[in-house]
Every structure is written in C-alpha cells, then in structure tokens.
Amino acid sequence: MTVPRVPGARLRHGRVSLALSFFVQGAVFALLVTRIPAIQERYGISDGLLPVFLAAVPVLAGVGSFVAEQVVKRVRAGRVLRCVQPVVCLALLAVGSVGSMAQAAVALGVFGLSVGALDASMNMLGVSLQRAYGRSIMLGFHAAYSLGGIAGASLAWAGAHWKLSLALLYGPVVAVLVPLALLVGRWFVDRDRRDPVEGGAGPAAAVVPVAMRVLLPLCLVMACAYIGDSTVSNWSAKYLQDVLGSSEQLATVPYNVYMVTTLLGRAVGDLGVRRFGAVAVVRTGAVVAAGGFAVVAAAPGAWTGMAGFTLLGFGLCVIVPQTFAAAGRYAGEQHGPGASDLAVARLNIFNYVGFLIGSPLVGALGDSWSYRGAMLVPMALVLVTLVYARSFGAPEARYGDGYERPRTADVG
C-alpha cells in the first residue's frame, strides 16, 4: 500500500498539535480524578452511591468510543477530536460548578461520553501520523498525556492546599485549555484519509472492518494493562499505608512516582521500538511490570514497595501505546486506512473494560484473601502479554520493522 505525499512541515505541525491535545486531555482527566473526594463532598454523594458515579464514567466512555467508531466512517477523526475536546473541558467545569447532584451526574455523563470519543480519535490520529512518519512516535504522544497528568495533579494539589472551590480551580484552567484545544486542532493531520494535498477531501471509500476475533489478543492485552494501571491508581496509597505501614504522607508518593516513571519510560520508549522493535519492547515492559507487582507483593516495608511501584511505571507505560499502534498498523495493512480508525476505536473500549475490572477485583481479593495476594493477580494478567507479544510485530511485511517508509525527506 502506498502512502500519499504530505509535506514534512505539515507532518511536524500535526505531530506537535496532537501532542498538545494529549497533554490537554491528561491534565483534564487528572483534575477530575484527583478531586473526587471534593466532588463527593460538594454534592453530598454517599459512599454507597459514589462507586455508581465512578463506574458510569468509563461505561459511558466505552459508549462514546463505539459512537466514534461509527462517526469516523463518515467524518475525519481530526474533526471529531476538534469537536469533543472542548466539550470534555467544559464538562469538567460543569462538574465543579453546577448546583445539584443530579446536574453533576449529567455533567459526568457528558464527560464520559465525550472522553470516550476523544480517546478514540486522539489515538486514531496518533496511529495515522506514526504510519506517515514511518517510525515509532506513538509513545511520545502518550508521554505528553503523562506530562499533562502530572500538571493536572499538581494543579489539583495546589487547589486543595489553598482550599479553592472546584469552580475556582477548574474555571481558569478551562479558560486556558479550551482556546488551546481549538487552536491546535487547526493543524491536525488525518494522514490515512483522502487528503486535501491529494486533490480533494471527498468522502472516504467504503471501509472493511477488521474481524473482532483478529483483534481479540490485542483487546485482551489492553484490558490487562489497564487492570494493572487501575490497581496502582486506586490501591497504591492504601497498600503502602495499611499493608506496609507507611505514614499517610508517604502513602501519597507511589502514584506520583508511578506517573513520573510512566512519563520517563514513554519519553524514551520510541527510541527503544526503533532500535529493538515493538515485540521486544512490549515483552520487556511486561516482564518489568510483572516484576514490579512481585516486588510490591513481597515487600517487607514501604520503601521496597515504592521501588515496586517505580518498576510498574517503567513496565506498563509501553504496552498501551504499542497496542494501539499494532491494531492500527495491522488493520491498515490488511483492509485499508479507514479500517485502522475502526480498529483503534474498538480497541479503545477495552481500556475502560480493564479500568472497570481492575479496582473492584483487587478490592474484593484484598478483603476476602489478602492485599499481598491480590497484587499477584494483575501480575499474572500482565504476563498474558507475553503470550500475544508476536501480535505487536504483525504484519512483518516489507521493511522488517512493520512500518511504511515516508515519502518525504524532511520529516522531523
């Protein structure tokens, strides 16, 4: 399959703009999840009702991802992203400033639906740009997301420290992020669609979707990776404090360390893929992540547990971006460019499946058995990646590394 010519400067602009979009989403999502206790207190949401609110967001996000899969059959992914990212930002503001629990539920519902479409369309564009570049750049986009998450969590900490209301915290941030999202959207590049530089932006050709049975190994890997990720985000503080006997202050550190190591791993991960190939990088990530869970489960004290969570960040960080890249590459090679978008949207649903399963699974096992033993379950699940690691190298066609070479010499 040939790759249409797109000027290198345009690809570079598209890459930077998409990285900024990932950054914005990372910041927005962190601002929501790190202030859940404040949201609960503001609207008087009971402990029994809170899990329903929290579960509704990923469920609706899965619906949003499915809707995006249908929409991109007719509309470019970049246009979807330009439309839904401001909606996500405004929904965050609404969550912090509406007047009743019912209105907050509606705002969270809008957030969930739009964030599913946003996650799907962002990764569609990332896969498309990676194909245009002819080398791994997908981890860099997810590094931008991690950096945004760190920025958002830091802003949330400052808001809590200064006792700012949610509206006062979210308002100025959204006032900056919405114009930024609208601005960067002007330079998105839908690389795998009929492009204006080819002589028209007519409707896409009929798309042949990839059979679900073909995507199942990657869907399973995605779900297992997010079970591991949700285990860290939901249980690291409790585990360090209740099981390993740390102080309350020290218990807040593992997730921050995890986010930083995720950022560092993704920042250099593309170089590893280019040098050693996606299969080797994913296998290494799975082994390192499993080792991290093993260290956490066996840790005699808090600092050893912290080392385990550090390993988890370095291991898990490479799996999700490479899963998106593998699905998009395979679908594009086998069924054409449009099929790549559909495969990414379908795979994205299993992001939320893993998130929904992970936290309740570890909590149930911890309560009925032991939290040390519970940590061995995500360890075993992440090792499932080794069974399906070869899927990350398919198809091994023309160039051995699985990537098309770009048709321009000035891609940066």
Coordinates of C-alpha atoms in Angstrom, one line a residue:
M1 CA 0.0 0.0 0.0
T2 CA 1.5 3.3 -1.0
V3 CA 1.4 6.3 1.3
P4 CA 0.3 9.7 -0.2
R5 CA 2.7 12.5 -0.1
V6 CA 2.3 15.1 2.7
P7 CA 4.8 17.9 3.2
G8 CA 7.2 17.3 6.1
A9 CA 6.5 20.6 7.7
R10 CA 2.8 19.8 7.8
L11 CA 3.5 16.4 9.5
R12 CA 5.7 18.1 12.1
H13 CA 2.9 20.6 12.9
G14 CA 0.4 17.8 13.1
R15 CA 2.7 15.9 15.5
V16 CA 3.1 18.9 17.8
S17 CA -0.6 19.8 17.8
L18 CA -1.6 16.2 18.6
A19 CA 0.9 16.0 21.4
L20 CA -0.6 19.2 22.9
S21 CA -4.0 17.6 22.6
F22 CA -2.8 14.6 24.5
F23 CA -1.3 16.9 27.1
V24 CA -4.6 18.8 27.5
Q25 CA -6.5 15.5 28.0
G26 CA -4.0 14.3 30.5
A27 CA -4.4 17.5 32.6
V28 CA -8.2 17.5 32.4
F29 CA -8.5 13.8 33.4
A30 CA -6.1 14.3 36.3
L31 CA -8.0 17.3 37.5
L32 CA -11.2 15.2 37.7
V33 CA -9.9 12.0 39.3
T34 CA -7.7 13.7 41.9
R35 CA -10.5 15.8 43.2
I36 CA -13.2 13.1 43.5
P37 CA -13.3 13.5 47.3
A38 CA -14.1 17.2 46.9
I39 CA -16.7 16.4 44.3
Q40 CA -18.3 13.9 46.6
E41 CA -18.3 16.4 49.5
R42 CA -19.7 19.3 47.4
Y43 CA -22.7 17.3 46.2
G44 CA -23.3 15.1 49.2
I45 CA -22.7 11.9 47.3
S46 CA -22.8 9.0 49.8
D47 CA -20.1 6.4 50.0
G48 CA -22.6 3.8 48.6
L49 CA -23.6 6.0 45.6
L50 CA -20.0 7.1 44.8
P51 CA -19.0 3.8 43.1
V52 CA -22.0 4.1 40.8
F53 CA -21.0 7.6 39.7
L54 CA -17.4 6.5 39.2
A55 CA -18.4 3.3 37.2
A56 CA -20.8 5.3 35.0
V57 CA -17.9 7.4 33.5
P58 CA -15.9 4.5 32.0
V59 CA -19.1 2.7 30.9
L60 CA -20.3 5.9 29.1
A61 CA -16.7 6.4 27.7
G62 CA -17.0 2.9 26.2
V63 CA -20.3 4.0 24.5
G64 CA -18.5 7.2 23.3
S65 CA -15.7 5.1 21.8
F66 CA -18.3 3.0 20.0
V67 CA -20.1 6.1 18.7
A68 CA -16.7 7.4 17.5
E69 CA -16.2 4.2 15.6
Q70 CA -19.4 4.8 13.7
V71 CA -18.9 8.5 13.1
V72 CA -15.4 8.2 11.6
K73 CA -16.8 6.1 8.8
R74 CA -18.2 9.4 7.5
V75 CA -16.2 12.1 9.3
R76 CA -12.5 12.6 9.7
A77 CA -11.0 11.7 13.1
G78 CA -9.4 15.1 13.4
R79 CA -12.8 16.8 13.1
V80 CA -14.2 14.5 15.8
L81 CA -11.3 15.4 18.1
R82 CA -11.7 19.2 17.4
C83 CA -15.4 18.9 18.4
V84 CA -15.2 16.8 21.5
Q85 CA -12.1 18.1 23.3
P86 CA -13.7 21.5 24.2
V87 CA -16.8 19.6 25.3
V88 CA -14.6 17.5 27.7
C89 CA -13.1 20.6 29.1
L90 CA -16.4 22.3 29.6
A91 CA -17.9 19.2 31.2
L92 CA -15.1 19.3 33.7
L93 CA -16.0 22.9 34.6
A94 CA -19.7 21.9 34.9
V95 CA -18.8 19.0 37.3
G96 CA -17.2 21.6 39.6
S97 CA -19.8 24.4 39.3
V98 CA -23.3 23.1 38.9
G99 CA -25.8 23.3 41.7
S100 CA -27.1 19.8 42.4
M101 CA -26.2 16.2 42.5
A102 CA -28.5 15.5 39.5
Q103 CA -26.8 18.2 37.5
A104 CA -23.4 16.8 38.5
A105 CA -24.5 13.4 37.3
V106 CA -25.4 14.8 33.9
A107 CA -22.1 16.6 33.7
L108 CA -20.2 13.4 34.5
G109 CA -22.3 11.6 31.9
V110 CA -21.4 14.2 29.2
F111 CA -17.7 13.9 30.3
G112 CA -17.8 10.1 30.0
L113 CA -19.4 10.1 26.5
S114 CA -17.1 12.8 25.1
V115 CA -13.9 11.4 26.7
G116 CA -14.5 8.1 25.0
A117 CA -14.8 9.7 21.6
L118 CA -11.8 11.9 22.5
D119 CA -9.6 9.0 23.5
A120 CA -10.5 7.1 20.4
S121 CA -10.0 9.9 17.9
M122 CA -6.7 11.0 19.5
N123 CA -5.2 7.5 19.2
M124 CA -6.6 7.2 15.6
L125 CA -4.6 10.3 14.7
G126 CA -1.6 9.1 16.6
V127 CA -1.6 5.8 14.7
S128 CA -2.1 7.6 11.4
L129 CA 0.8 10.0 12.0
Q130 CA 3.1 7.2 13.0
R131 CA 2.3 5.5 9.8
A132 CA 3.1 8.7 7.9
Y133 CA 6.4 9.1 9.7
G134 CA 7.4 5.5 9.1
R135 CA 8.8 5.1 12.6
S136 CA 7.6 4.8 16.1
I137 CA 6.3 8.1 17.6
M138 CA 3.2 6.8 19.4
L139 CA 4.9 6.6 22.8
G140 CA 5.7 10.3 22.6
F141 CA 2.1 11.2 22.4
H142 CA 1.3 9.2 25.5
A143 CA 4.3 10.8 27.2
A144 CA 2.6 14.1 26.6
Y145 CA -0.6 12.7 28.2
S146 CA 1.5 11.6 31.2
L147 CA 3.0 15.1 31.4
G148 CA -0.4 16.6 31.3
G149 CA -1.5 14.2 34.1
I150 CA 1.4 15.4 36.3
A151 CA 0.5 19.0 35.6
G152 CA -3.2 18.4 36.3
A153 CA -2.4 16.6 39.5
S154 CA -0.1 19.4 40.6
L155 CA -2.8 22.0 40.0
A156 CA -5.3 19.8 41.9
W157 CA -2.8 19.6 44.8
A158 CA -2.4 23.4 44.8
G159 CA -6.2 23.9 44.7
A160 CA -6.6 21.6 47.7
H161 CA -3.7 23.2 49.5
W162 CA -5.2 26.7 49.1
K163 CA -8.7 25.4 49.7
L164 CA -10.0 26.7 46.4
S165 CA -13.5 25.7 45.4
L166 CA -13.8 23.4 42.4
A167 CA -15.3 26.2 40.3
L168 CA -12.4 28.5 41.1
L169 CA -9.9 25.7 40.4
Y170 CA -11.4 24.5 37.2
G171 CA -12.6 27.8 35.8
P172 CA -9.2 29.4 34.9
V173 CA -7.7 26.1 33.7
V174 CA -10.6 25.5 31.3
A175 CA -10.4 29.1 30.2
V176 CA -6.9 28.4 29.0
L177 CA -7.3 24.8 27.8
V178 CA -10.4 25.3 25.6
P179 CA -8.8 28.0 23.4
L180 CA -5.6 25.9 23.3
A181 CA -7.6 22.8 22.1
L182 CA -9.4 24.9 19.4
L183 CA -6.1 26.4 18.3
V184 CA -4.1 23.2 18.0
G185 CA -7.0 21.5 16.2
R186 CA -6.3 23.6 13.2
W187 CA -3.1 21.6 12.5
F188 CA -4.3 18.1 13.0
V189 CA -3.3 15.8 10.1
D190 CA -5.7 12.9 9.2
R191 CA -2.9 11.2 7.4
D192 CA -4.7 8.0 6.3
R193 CA -7.7 9.7 4.8
R194 CA -8.0 11.3 1.4
D195 CA -6.0 14.4 2.0
P196 CA -6.5 17.9 0.5
V197 CA -2.9 17.8 -0.8
E198 CA -4.0 14.9 -2.9
G199 CA -6.6 16.9 -4.7
G200 CA -9.8 17.0 -2.7
A201 CA -11.2 15.9 0.6
G202 CA -14.1 13.8 -0.7
P203 CA -15.8 11.1 1.2
A204 CA -13.8 8.1 2.3
A205 CA -14.1 4.9 0.4
A206 CA -16.1 2.0 1.8
V207 CA -14.3 0.6 4.9
V208 CA -13.9 -3.1 5.6
P209 CA -13.6 -3.5 9.4
V210 CA -11.2 -6.0 10.9
A211 CA -12.9 -9.1 12.3
M212 CA -13.2 -9.0 16.1
R213 CA -11.5 -12.4 16.5
V214 CA -8.4 -10.9 14.9
L215 CA -8.3 -8.0 17.4
L216 CA -9.1 -10.1 20.4
P217 CA -5.4 -10.8 21.5
L218 CA -4.7 -7.0 21.5
C219 CA -8.0 -6.3 23.2
L220 CA -7.1 -8.8 26.0
V221 CA -3.6 -7.1 26.3
M222 CA -5.2 -3.7 26.6
A223 CA -7.7 -4.8 29.3
C224 CA -4.9 -6.5 31.3
A225 CA -2.7 -3.4 31.0
Y226 CA -5.5 -1.2 32.4
I227 CA -6.2 -3.6 35.2
G228 CA -2.6 -3.1 36.2
D229 CA -2.8 0.7 35.8
S230 CA -6.1 1.0 37.8
T231 CA -4.6 -1.2 40.6
V232 CA -1.8 1.4 41.0
S233 CA -4.1 4.4 40.8
N234 CA -6.7 3.1 43.2
W235 CA -4.8 0.9 45.6
S236 CA -1.2 2.1 45.9
A237 CA -1.8 4.6 48.7
K238 CA -4.0 2.2 50.7
Y239 CA -1.5 -0.7 50.2
L240 CA 1.5 1.3 51.3
Q241 CA -0.3 2.6 54.4
D242 CA -2.3 -0.4 55.6
V243 CA -0.1 -3.3 54.5
L244 CA 3.4 -1.9 54.5
G245 CA 2.9 0.5 57.5
S246 CA 3.9 3.8 55.9
S247 CA 2.7 7.2 57.0
E248 CA -0.3 8.9 55.4
Q249 CA 2.0 11.4 53.8
L250 CA 4.4 8.8 52.4
A251 CA 1.4 6.8 51.0
T252 CA 0.6 9.6 48.6
V253 CA 4.1 9.2 46.9
P254 CA 3.8 5.9 45.0
Y255 CA 1.3 7.1 42.5
N256 CA 3.3 10.3 41.8
V257 CA 6.4 8.2 41.3
Y258 CA 4.4 5.9 39.0
M259 CA 3.3 8.9 36.9
V260 CA 6.8 10.2 36.6
T261 CA 8.3 6.8 35.6
T262 CA 5.5 6.4 33.1
L263 CA 6.5 9.7 31.6
L264 CA 10.2 8.8 31.5
G265 CA 9.5 5.4 30.0
R266 CA 7.3 6.8 27.3
A267 CA 9.7 9.6 26.6
V268 CA 12.4 7.2 25.6
G269 CA 10.2 4.3 24.5
D270 CA 10.0 5.2 20.8
L271 CA 13.8 5.0 20.6
G272 CA 13.6 1.5 22.0
V273 CA 11.0 0.5 19.5
R274 CA 13.1 1.9 16.6
R275 CA 16.2 0.1 17.9
F276 CA 14.9 -3.2 19.1
G277 CA 11.3 -3.5 17.6
A278 CA 7.9 -3.3 19.1
V279 CA 7.8 -7.0 20.1
A280 CA 11.0 -6.8 22.2
V281 CA 9.9 -3.6 23.9
V282 CA 6.5 -4.9 24.8
R283 CA 7.9 -8.2 26.1
T284 CA 10.4 -6.3 28.2
G285 CA 7.7 -4.0 29.5
A286 CA 5.5 -6.9 30.5
V287 CA 8.4 -8.6 32.4
V288 CA 9.3 -5.4 34.2
A289 CA 5.7 -4.7 35.2
A290 CA 5.3 -8.3 36.4
G291 CA 8.5 -7.9 38.4
G292 CA 7.1 -4.7 39.9
F293 CA 4.0 -6.4 41.1
A294 CA 6.1 -9.2 42.6
V295 CA 8.2 -6.7 44.5
V296 CA 5.1 -4.9 45.8
A297 CA 3.5 -8.2 46.9
A298 CA 6.7 -9.4 48.7
A299 CA 7.9 -6.0 50.0
P300 CA 8.9 -6.1 53.7
G301 CA 8.5 -2.3 54.0
A302 CA 7.3 0.9 52.5
W303 CA 10.5 1.8 50.6
T304 CA 10.7 -1.6 48.9
G305 CA 7.0 -1.2 48.0
M306 CA 7.9 2.1 46.5
A307 CA 10.6 0.5 44.3
G308 CA 8.0 -2.0 43.1
F309 CA 5.6 0.8 42.0
T310 CA 8.5 2.5 40.3
L311 CA 9.1 -0.6 38.2
L312 CA 5.5 -0.8 37.4
G313 CA 5.6 2.6 35.8
F314 CA 8.5 1.7 33.6
G315 CA 6.9 -1.6 32.6
L316 CA 3.3 -0.7 32.0
C317 CA 4.0 2.6 30.2
V318 CA 4.9 1.0 26.8
I319 CA 2.1 -1.6 26.5
V320 CA -0.9 0.6 25.8
P321 CA 0.6 2.9 23.1
Q322 CA 2.1 -0.1 21.3
T323 CA -1.3 -1.9 21.5
F324 CA -3.0 0.9 19.7
A325 CA -0.1 1.1 17.1
A326 CA -0.2 -2.6 16.5
A327 CA -4.0 -2.7 15.9
G328 CA -4.0 0.3 13.6
R329 CA -1.0 -1.0 11.6
Y330 CA -2.5 -4.4 11.1
A331 CA -5.9 -3.1 10.1
G332 CA -4.4 -0.5 7.8
E333 CA -2.2 -3.1 6.1
Q334 CA -4.9 -5.7 5.7
H335 CA -8.0 -3.6 5.0
G336 CA -7.0 -0.1 4.1
P337 CA -6.6 3.2 6.0
G338 CA -10.2 3.6 7.2
A339 CA -10.1 0.2 8.9
S340 CA -7.3 1.5 11.1
D341 CA -9.5 4.1 12.7
L342 CA -12.3 1.5 13.3
A343 CA -9.8 -0.9 14.9
V344 CA -8.4 1.8 17.2
A345 CA -11.9 2.8 18.4
R346 CA -12.9 -0.8 19.0
L347 CA -9.7 -1.5 20.9
N348 CA -10.2 1.7 23.0
I349 CA -13.3 0.2 24.6
F350 CA -11.1 -2.4 26.3
N351 CA -9.2 0.5 28.0
Y352 CA -12.4 1.1 30.0
V353 CA -13.1 -2.6 30.5
G354 CA -9.8 -3.0 32.2
F355 CA -10.4 0.1 34.3
L356 CA -13.8 -1.2 35.4
I357 CA -12.5 -4.6 36.3
G358 CA -9.2 -3.7 38.0
S359 CA -10.1 -1.8 41.1
P360 CA -13.1 -3.9 42.2
L361 CA -11.1 -7.1 41.5
V362 CA -8.2 -6.1 43.7
G363 CA -10.5 -4.8 46.4
A364 CA -12.6 -8.0 46.6
L365 CA -9.5 -10.2 46.7
G366 CA -7.9 -8.0 49.3
D367 CA -10.9 -8.1 51.6
S368 CA -11.6 -11.8 51.2
W369 CA -8.0 -13.0 51.0
S370 CA -5.1 -10.6 51.4
Y371 CA -3.9 -7.5 49.6
R372 CA -0.4 -9.1 49.1
G373 CA -2.1 -12.0 47.3
A374 CA -4.3 -9.6 45.4
M375 CA -1.2 -8.0 43.8
L376 CA -0.3 -11.3 42.3
V377 CA -3.4 -11.3 40.1
P378 CA -2.6 -8.2 38.0
M379 CA 1.0 -9.6 37.9
A380 CA -0.3 -12.8 36.3
L381 CA -2.6 -10.9 33.9
V382 CA 0.1 -8.6 32.6
L383 CA 2.2 -11.7 31.8
V384 CA -0.6 -12.6 29.4
T385 CA 1.1 -10.0 27.1
L386 CA 4.0 -12.4 26.6
V387 CA 1.6 -15.0 25.1
Y388 CA 0.4 -12.5 22.5
A389 CA 3.6 -10.4 22.0
R390 CA 4.0 -11.6 18.4
S391 CA 0.8 -9.7 17.6
F392 CA 2.8 -6.4 18.0
G393 CA 5.0 -7.3 15.1
A394 CA 2.3 -8.2 12.6
P395 CA 2.4 -7.8 9.7
E396 CA 6.2 -8.1 9.2
A397 CA 5.9 -7.1 5.6
R398 CA 8.2 -5.0 3.5
Y399 CA 10.7 -3.5 5.9
G400 CA 11.1 -5.9 8.7
D401 CA 10.0 -3.3 11.3
G402 CA 6.4 -3.3 10.2
Y403 CA 6.3 0.4 9.2
E404 CA 5.8 2.1 5.8
R405 CA 8.6 4.5 4.9
P406 CA 7.6 8.1 4.5
R407 CA 7.6 9.6 1.0
T408 CA 9.2 12.9 2.1
A409 CA 12.7 13.6 3.2
D410 CA 12.1 16.5 5.6
V411 CA 10.0 14.8 8.3
G412 CA 11.4 15.9 11.7

